[in-house]
Every structure is written in C-alpha cells, then in structure tokens.
Amino acid sequence: MKRPLTLLAAVLLCTACGPASNTVPAEQPTTSTPTAPASLSAGGKAQAPGGTAPATLGIAWDEASKKTALETATQAMTLYARPTVSDKVWIQELGQLMTPQAVADYQYVDPANLPVKKITGPGQLKVDGNNGFGCHVVFPTDAGEYDVQLLRSAADKPWQVNRFTPPNGSK
C-alpha cells in the first residue's frame, strides 16, 4: 500500500513541474485613437470637448434650492469660525454638515489656528445655472472673504460643505 502512494506522489510531482502548454498566446495589438483631445479646466476653460457644459441631469436651480444652500453655508461658516472650541467638538458639530471627504480632510484642524474668528456679514450665493449639483457662498469675515463650496448628490438630498477656502494669503 505504501509503494503505490509513493509512486502516485512522484507522478503528480513530475507532472506539476512540466510546462502546461507548448503554445504561446499571440500578442493582441493595442491601438487606441482618441476621439477628442482632452481639455482641462485650468484657467477657467471648459472641460467638455467643444466647450459645452453638461446638462444638470434634472437638478434645476429654484428658490428653495438657493435658500437651503445659503442656510447650510451660513450654519457651516458659523460653526467653522469658532476659535475657542476644542478640535473634537469643532469637527463633531461641523462634520454633520460636511461631505465624508471634507470630514476626513478637516478632522485634524485646530480651530484656534484658523485665521477667521467671526463672520462680518451675510453670505453671497454664487450659482452656475448649468450645475445643480454644486455652488459657492462667499462670506465676509474678519480675515477676509471666505468661500464655502457646497455639493449635493441629488435634488432631494441635503447640501453638504465640501471645502472652506480662506482669503488669498491666508492659511
């Protein structure tokens, strides 16, 4: 009984070491021809070929959208400009109004190190009529004008802050 198992093991070992096939697969030619040159948005130029903006995919700007965007940005900027709260309280409260990516980006910010201490006037909503997914709200502050970028994933989804951009020259 021992001898057939040894013989079987030797046969299996020898067949496992041999080549699987003598044929070499033919190389497939890889050719791709771009249909339109890529365009970047640097310098404010259109991203879409031909300079046309994509449709809003059913998200149109209306007064309710503008009102909720401005309210969300105002609440977020008010929570952002609080230098006396701890970093944990700051991100916990502010994070409820932010995209998941923004929460990850801002989770280690110490609010005491931000140049802004208070908002000095109402925010000004900036919308692109062709983009119902995002907008900006610019706030006057004691550190200059802050830009708050808002995004939403659908018309019935809430606005969320994606980025706070300080005035030029600030960090």
Backbone as JSON, one array per atom type, in Angstrom:
{
  "sequence": "MKRPLTLLAAVLLCTACGPASNTVPAEQPTTSTPTAPASLSAGGKAQAPGGTAPATLGIAWDEASKKTALETATQAMTLYARPTVSDKVWIQELGQLMTPQAVADYQYVDPANLPVKKITGPGQLKVDGNNGFGCHVVFPTDAGEYDVQLLRSAADKPWQVNRFTPPNGSK",
  "N": [[0.82, -1.18, 0.0], [1.99, 1.19, 0.66], [3.86, 1.62, -1.33], [2.37, 2.16, -3.83], [1.29, 4.68, -3.2], [3.58, 6.26, -2.95], [4.56, 6.12, -5.53], [2.44, 7.33, -6.9], [2.57, 9.94, -5.81], [5.06, 10.73, -6.83], [4.55, 10.77, -9.57], [2.59, 12.78, -9.74], [4.11, 14.94, -8.82], [6.05, 15.2, -10.82], [4.48, 15.82, -13.07], [3.46, 18.26, -12.32], [5.64, 19.9, -12.49], [6.25, 20.14, -15.17], [5.86, 21.9, -18.36], [2.83, 23.68, -19.04], [1.74, 24.09, -21.52], [2.66, 24.08, -24.97], [2.19, 26.15, -26.6], [2.32, 29.6, -27.44], [0.61, 32.46, -26.52], [-0.76, 34.64, -28.94], [0.22, 37.99, -29.39], [-1.93, 40.66, -28.73], [-2.76, 43.41, -30.67], [-2.55, 46.69, -29.41], [-4.24, 49.38, -29.89], [-5.34, 52.64, -29.68], [-7.41, 55.27, -30.46], [-7.83, 58.54, -29.8], [-10.94, 60.24, -29.62], [-11.5, 62.86, -29.2], [-9.58, 65.68, -28.25], [-8.28, 65.87, -24.93], [-9.43, 68.16, -22.51], [-8.61, 70.55, -20.07], [-9.61, 72.1, -16.97], [-8.15, 74.22, -16.13], [-7.46, 77.62, -15.69], [-10.04, 78.4, -16.1], [-11.2, 77.3, -18.35], [-13.42, 75.34, -20.39], [-14.26, 71.95, -19.54], [-15.51, 70.04, -21.04], [-15.41, 68.52, -24.29], [-15.44, 70.66, -27.07], [-16.38, 72.74, -25.6], [-18.86, 72.78, -24.33], [-21.14, 72.76, -21.65], [-22.17, 70.09, -19.49], [-25.51, 68.76, -19.18], [-27.76, 69.46, -16.43], [-28.82, 67.17, -15.47], [-31.44, 66.91, -14.51], [-31.47, 68.37, -12.14], [-32.44, 71.34, -11.28], [-32.01, 74.84, -10.64], [-33.86, 76.37, -8.15], [-35.86, 78.58, -6.1], [-36.11, 77.4, -3.57], [-33.92, 75.63, -3.49], [-31.81, 77.46, -3.6], [-32.26, 78.87, -1.23], [-31.95, 76.87, 0.79], [-29.31, 76.14, 0.32], [-27.91, 78.51, 0.95], [-28.63, 78.76, 3.65], [-27.48, 76.41, 4.74], [-24.75, 76.87, 4.22], [-24.34, 79.2, 5.74], [-24.84, 78.29, 8.34], [-22.79, 76.39, 8.51], [-20.46, 77.99, 8.17], [-20.64, 79.57, 10.42], [-20.27, 77.64, 12.41], [-17.71, 76.91, 11.73], [-16.06, 79.17, 12.2], [-15.07, 79.34, 15.0], [-12.94, 79.84, 17.26], [-12.54, 79.16, 19.94], [-13.51, 76.68, 20.69], [-12.96, 73.16, 21.36], [-10.95, 71.0, 19.28], [-12.15, 68.53, 18.87], [-14.9, 68.89, 19.49], [-15.43, 70.84, 17.61], [-15.08, 69.53, 15.03], [-16.92, 67.49, 15.33], [-19.43, 68.78, 15.51], [-19.42, 70.47, 13.23], [-18.92, 68.58, 11.27], [-21.32, 67.31, 10.74], [-22.49, 68.71, 8.73], [-20.95, 68.35, 6.54], [-19.36, 66.83, 3.62], [-18.35, 63.37, 3.43], [-15.64, 63.24, 2.56], [-14.73, 65.82, 3.14], [-14.93, 65.82, 5.93], [-12.93, 63.97, 6.52], [-10.75, 65.43, 5.52], [-10.67, 67.67, 7.2], [-10.51, 66.76, 9.82], [-8.36, 66.91, 11.6], [-7.92, 69.55, 12.12], [-7.13, 72.36, 14.09], [-9.22, 74.58, 15.51], [-8.38, 76.91, 16.74], [-6.2, 77.74, 15.34], [-7.09, 78.78, 12.95], [-7.47, 81.52, 10.66], [-9.81, 83.02, 10.68], [-12.18, 84.5, 12.83], [-14.72, 85.48, 13.15], [-17.8, 85.95, 11.36], [-18.6, 88.68, 9.31], [-20.72, 89.63, 7.85], [-23.61, 88.94, 5.66], [-23.71, 85.94, 3.66], [-22.95, 85.58, 0.16], [-24.55, 84.02, -2.4], [-23.3, 82.05, -5.02], [-24.05, 80.74, -8.03], [-23.98, 78.33, -10.67], [-25.83, 78.12, -13.42], [-25.89, 75.85, -15.01], [-25.1, 73.81, -13.4], [-26.51, 72.0, -11.14], [-25.63, 70.57, -9.03], [-23.77, 71.74, -7.37], [-22.48, 74.66, -5.61], [-21.25, 77.9, -4.56], [-20.71, 79.87, -1.64], [-19.92, 83.02, -0.62], [-18.43, 84.58, 2.1], [-18.08, 87.54, 4.02], [-15.53, 88.08, 6.36], [-13.69, 88.6, 9.45], [-11.16, 88.01, 8.64], [-11.07, 88.34, 5.97], [-12.54, 87.51, 2.73], [-14.2, 84.46, 2.77], [-14.68, 81.46, 1.0], [-17.18, 79.13, 0.63], [-17.69, 75.95, -0.44], [-20.36, 74.08, -1.63], [-21.98, 70.93, -2.05], [-24.32, 68.61, -3.52], [-25.89, 65.44, -3.91], [-28.19, 64.81, -5.23], [-31.38, 66.23, -6.2], [-33.15, 66.0, -4.09], [-31.53, 65.58, -1.93], [-29.57, 66.65, 0.94], [-27.69, 69.75, 1.1], [-24.16, 69.79, 1.35], [-21.12, 70.76, 2.9], [-18.14, 70.97, 1.13], [-15.68, 72.2, 1.0], [-13.78, 74.76, 2.59], [-12.52, 77.77, 1.68], [-9.99, 79.89, 2.41], [-9.29, 83.5, 2.43], [-7.1, 84.91, -0.1], [-3.66, 84.56, 0.61], [-4.05, 83.74, 3.2], [-3.91, 80.99, 5.5]],
  "CA": [[0.0, 0.0, 0.0], [2.88, 2.34, 0.76], [4.54, 1.8, -2.6], [1.55, 2.87, -4.81], [1.15, 6.1, -2.81], [4.85, 6.91, -3.27], [4.59, 6.21, -6.98], [1.44, 8.35, -7.27], [3.13, 11.24, -5.42], [6.14, 11.05, -7.76], [3.94, 11.1, -10.86], [1.97, 14.09, -9.58], [5.16, 15.93, -8.7], [6.69, 15.38, -12.13], [3.56, 16.49, -13.99], [3.29, 19.64, -11.87], [6.83, 20.66, -12.86], [6.34, 20.27, -16.62], [5.16, 23.05, -18.95], [1.4, 23.48, -19.19], [1.39, 24.11, -22.93], [3.75, 24.47, -25.84], [1.78, 27.28, -27.44], [2.48, 30.94, -26.89], [-0.52, 33.26, -27.0], [-0.42, 35.73, -29.85], [0.04, 39.32, -28.81], [-3.03, 41.42, -29.29], [-2.34, 44.8, -30.88], [-3.28, 47.66, -28.59], [-4.27, 50.69, -30.52], [-6.48, 53.45, -29.29], [-7.41, 56.54, -31.14], [-8.72, 59.44, -29.1], [-11.94, 60.85, -30.48], [-11.42, 64.31, -29.0], [-8.48, 65.99, -27.34], [-8.68, 66.14, -23.56], [-9.31, 69.56, -22.13], [-8.54, 70.75, -18.63], [-10.36, 73.27, -16.52], [-7.24, 75.25, -15.66], [-7.67, 78.92, -16.32], [-11.45, 78.63, -16.34], [-11.63, 76.78, -19.65], [-14.39, 74.26, -20.3], [-13.74, 70.6, -19.51], [-16.16, 69.22, -22.06], [-14.96, 68.8, -25.65], [-16.31, 71.61, -27.76], [-16.71, 73.84, -24.71], [-20.25, 72.78, -23.88], [-21.33, 72.25, -20.3], [-23.14, 69.0, -19.47], [-26.82, 69.07, -18.63], [-27.83, 69.32, -14.98], [-29.39, 65.86, -15.17], [-32.69, 67.0, -13.76], [-31.39, 69.23, -10.97], [-32.54, 72.74, -11.69], [-31.99, 75.79, -9.55], [-35.11, 77.04, -7.82], [-35.69, 79.4, -4.89], [-35.92, 76.52, -2.4], [-32.53, 75.16, -3.53], [-30.95, 78.6, -3.24], [-32.46, 79.19, 0.19], [-31.34, 75.85, 1.64], [-27.85, 76.22, 0.14], [-27.44, 79.65, 1.72], [-28.79, 78.43, 5.07], [-26.47, 75.41, 5.11], [-23.43, 77.53, 4.22], [-24.29, 80.13, 6.87], [-24.7, 77.48, 9.55], [-21.45, 75.79, 8.49], [-19.44, 79.02, 8.39], [-20.77, 79.95, 11.83], [-19.61, 76.58, 13.18], [-16.29, 76.89, 11.35], [-15.35, 80.31, 12.79], [-15.17, 79.27, 16.47], [-11.59, 79.52, 17.71], [-12.44, 78.79, 21.35], [-13.98, 75.32, 20.97], [-11.93, 72.14, 21.16], [-10.96, 70.43, 17.93], [-13.09, 67.4, 18.83], [-16.25, 69.46, 19.42], [-15.5, 71.56, 16.35], [-15.32, 68.62, 13.89], [-18.14, 66.72, 15.58], [-20.59, 69.61, 15.17], [-19.29, 70.91, 11.84], [-18.93, 67.4, 10.41], [-22.69, 66.93, 10.38], [-22.86, 69.49, 7.55], [-19.88, 68.18, 5.56], [-19.23, 65.58, 2.88], [-17.39, 62.47, 4.1], [-14.28, 63.62, 2.21], [-14.4, 67.03, 3.89], [-14.7, 65.42, 7.33], [-11.59, 63.38, 6.55], [-9.77, 66.5, 5.28], [-10.65, 68.66, 8.28], [-10.62, 66.14, 11.13], [-7.24, 67.25, 12.49], [-7.76, 71.01, 12.2], [-7.32, 73.01, 15.39], [-9.9, 75.83, 15.17], [-7.65, 78.05, 17.28], [-5.19, 78.14, 14.35], [-7.71, 79.35, 11.76], [-7.37, 82.99, 10.67], [-11.13, 83.62, 10.85], [-12.74, 84.45, 14.18], [-16.15, 85.75, 13.07], [-18.4, 86.39, 10.1], [-18.94, 90.11, 9.46], [-21.87, 89.99, 7.01], [-24.3, 87.8, 5.07], [-23.07, 85.26, 2.54], [-23.45, 85.82, -1.19], [-24.65, 82.78, -3.13], [-22.78, 82.05, -6.39], [-24.51, 79.52, -8.67], [-23.8, 78.11, -12.1], [-27.13, 77.62, -13.87], [-25.73, 74.54, -15.64], [-24.65, 72.83, -12.42], [-27.41, 71.93, -9.99], [-25.02, 69.73, -8.0], [-22.85, 72.46, -6.51], [-22.47, 76.12, -5.61], [-20.33, 78.53, -3.62], [-21.22, 81.0, -0.89], [-18.78, 83.83, -0.19], [-18.73, 85.29, 3.34], [-17.1, 88.49, 4.55], [-15.12, 87.74, 7.72], [-12.63, 89.44, 9.99], [-9.9, 87.62, 7.98], [-11.25, 88.5, 4.52], [-13.65, 86.74, 2.18], [-14.11, 83.01, 2.75], [-15.53, 80.79, 0.02], [-17.67, 77.83, 1.1], [-18.18, 75.15, -1.55], [-21.4, 73.13, -1.25], [-22.34, 69.9, -3.02], [-25.42, 67.7, -3.22], [-25.84, 64.32, -4.85], [-29.48, 64.76, -5.94], [-32.23, 67.38, -5.86], [-33.8, 65.77, -2.79], [-30.5, 65.34, -0.91], [-29.15, 67.9, 1.57], [-26.42, 70.39, 0.73], [-23.07, 69.48, 2.27], [-19.91, 71.54, 2.66], [-17.02, 70.19, 0.63], [-14.41, 72.91, 1.16], [-13.7, 76.15, 3.03], [-11.34, 78.37, 1.07], [-9.71, 81.18, 3.05], [-8.87, 84.57, 1.51], [-5.72, 84.81, -0.61], [-2.65, 84.93, 1.58], [-4.32, 83.1, 4.49], [-3.73, 79.53, 5.53]],
  "C": [[0.87, 1.25, 0.0], [3.52, 2.66, -0.58], [3.65, 2.5, -3.64], [1.37, 4.35, -4.47], [2.41, 6.87, -3.14], [4.95, 7.12, -4.77], [3.62, 7.3, -7.47], [1.96, 9.76, -6.95], [4.23, 11.67, -6.39], [5.59, 11.45, -9.12], [3.32, 12.5, -10.8], [3.02, 15.2, -9.51], [5.81, 16.2, -10.05], [5.77, 16.11, -13.1], [3.35, 17.94, -13.59], [4.48, 20.51, -12.3], [6.92, 20.93, -14.36], [5.58, 21.48, -17.13], [3.69, 22.71, -19.19], [1.02, 23.39, -20.66], [2.61, 24.52, -23.73], [3.4, 25.66, -26.7], [1.96, 28.59, -26.7], [1.32, 31.78, -27.4], [-0.03, 34.4, -27.88], [-0.68, 37.07, -29.17], [-1.08, 40.04, -29.53], [-2.56, 42.85, -29.5], [-3.2, 45.73, -30.03], [-3.17, 49.02, -29.26], [-5.51, 51.41, -30.03], [-6.33, 54.8, -29.96], [-8.34, 57.47, -30.4], [-9.69, 60.11, -30.07], [-11.94, 62.37, -30.35], [-10.27, 64.59, -28.06], [-9.02, 66.29, -25.94], [-8.51, 67.62, -23.27], [-9.37, 69.67, -20.63], [-9.33, 71.99, -18.25], [-9.45, 74.37, -15.97], [-7.48, 76.55, -16.4], [-9.13, 79.19, -16.67], [-11.96, 78.13, -17.67], [-12.55, 75.58, -19.44], [-13.71, 72.9, -20.3], [-14.31, 69.77, -20.65], [-15.6, 69.55, -23.44], [-15.95, 69.72, -26.35], [-16.76, 72.76, -26.88], [-18.15, 73.89, -24.26], [-20.34, 72.17, -22.5], [-22.35, 71.11, -20.34], [-24.46, 69.47, -18.87], [-26.82, 68.84, -17.12], [-28.43, 68.0, -14.55], [-30.6, 65.95, -14.26], [-32.62, 67.83, -12.51], [-31.35, 70.67, -11.46], [-32.49, 73.63, -10.46], [-33.38, 76.39, -9.38], [-34.88, 77.81, -6.53], [-35.46, 78.55, -3.65], [-34.48, 76.01, -2.34], [-31.57, 76.26, -3.1], [-31.04, 78.91, -1.75], [-31.77, 78.17, 1.09], [-29.81, 75.85, 1.5], [-27.28, 77.35, 0.99], [-27.55, 79.38, 3.23], [-27.74, 77.44, 5.55], [-25.09, 76.05, 5.19], [-23.28, 78.47, 5.41], [-24.1, 79.37, 8.17], [-23.29, 76.89, 9.64], [-20.36, 76.82, 8.78], [-19.46, 79.51, 9.84], [-20.09, 78.92, 12.72], [-18.11, 76.52, 12.91], [-15.5, 77.97, 12.1], [-15.55, 80.35, 14.31], [-13.82, 78.88, 17.05], [-11.49, 79.01, 19.15], [-12.94, 77.39, 21.67], [-12.85, 74.32, 20.74], [-12.04, 71.57, 19.75], [-11.95, 69.28, 17.8], [-14.54, 67.89, 18.72], [-16.45, 70.13, 18.07], [-15.83, 70.62, 15.19], [-16.58, 67.81, 14.1], [-19.37, 67.52, 15.16], [-20.56, 70.03, 13.7], [-19.42, 69.73, 10.87], [-20.31, 66.95, 9.99], [-23.17, 67.64, 9.12], [-21.89, 69.28, 6.39], [-19.98, 66.86, 4.8], [-18.27, 64.67, 3.65], [-15.94, 62.83, 3.8], [-13.84, 64.85, 2.99], [-14.14, 66.71, 5.36], [-13.31, 64.82, 7.45], [-10.52, 64.45, 6.39], [-9.61, 67.43, 6.47], [-10.58, 68.07, 9.69], [-9.5, 66.5, 12.11], [-6.98, 68.75, 12.59], [-7.99, 71.47, 13.64], [-7.96, 74.37, 15.1], [-9.19, 77.07, 15.73], [-6.61, 78.57, 16.29], [-5.78, 78.74, 13.08], [-7.65, 80.87, 11.81], [-8.71, 83.68, 10.93], [-11.63, 83.42, 12.28], [-14.24, 84.72, 14.17], [-16.54, 86.19, 11.67], [-18.84, 87.83, 10.29], [-20.11, 90.55, 8.6], [-22.51, 88.76, 6.41], [-23.51, 87.21, 3.89], [-23.74, 85.6, 1.22], [-23.39, 84.51, -1.97], [-24.16, 82.95, -4.56], [-23.18, 80.71, -7.02], [-24.13, 79.51, -10.15], [-25.09, 77.45, -12.56], [-27.07, 76.25, -14.52], [-25.33, 73.45, -14.66], [-25.54, 72.88, -11.2], [-26.85, 71.09, -8.86], [-24.14, 70.51, -7.03], [-22.99, 73.96, -6.62], [-21.41, 76.59, -4.62], [-21.09, 79.64, -2.89], [-20.01, 81.73, -0.33], [-19.21, 84.67, 1.01], [-17.66, 86.32, 3.66], [-16.8, 88.09, 6.01], [-14.07, 88.72, 8.19], [-11.27, 89.11, 9.36], [-9.95, 87.84, 6.47], [-12.4, 87.63, 4.05], [-13.34, 85.24, 2.13], [-15.1, 82.46, 1.74], [-15.89, 79.41, 0.56], [-18.25, 77.1, -0.11], [-19.17, 74.13, -1.01], [-21.66, 72.16, -2.4], [-23.58, 69.17, -2.55], [-25.41, 66.62, -4.28], [-27.13, 64.16, -5.65], [-30.32, 65.94, -5.46], [-32.87, 67.22, -4.49], [-32.81, 65.46, -1.67], [-30.05, 66.67, -0.31], [-27.84, 68.44, 1.0], [-25.4, 70.02, 1.79], [-21.86, 70.32, 1.89], [-18.81, 70.58, 2.21], [-15.68, 70.86, 0.9], [-14.65, 74.31, 1.7], [-12.42, 76.71, 2.44], [-11.11, 79.74, 1.7], [-9.32, 82.23, 2.02], [-7.44, 84.34, 1.04], [-4.74, 85.29, 0.44], [-2.87, 84.32, 2.95], [-4.05, 81.61, 4.38], [-4.83, 78.9, 6.31]]
}
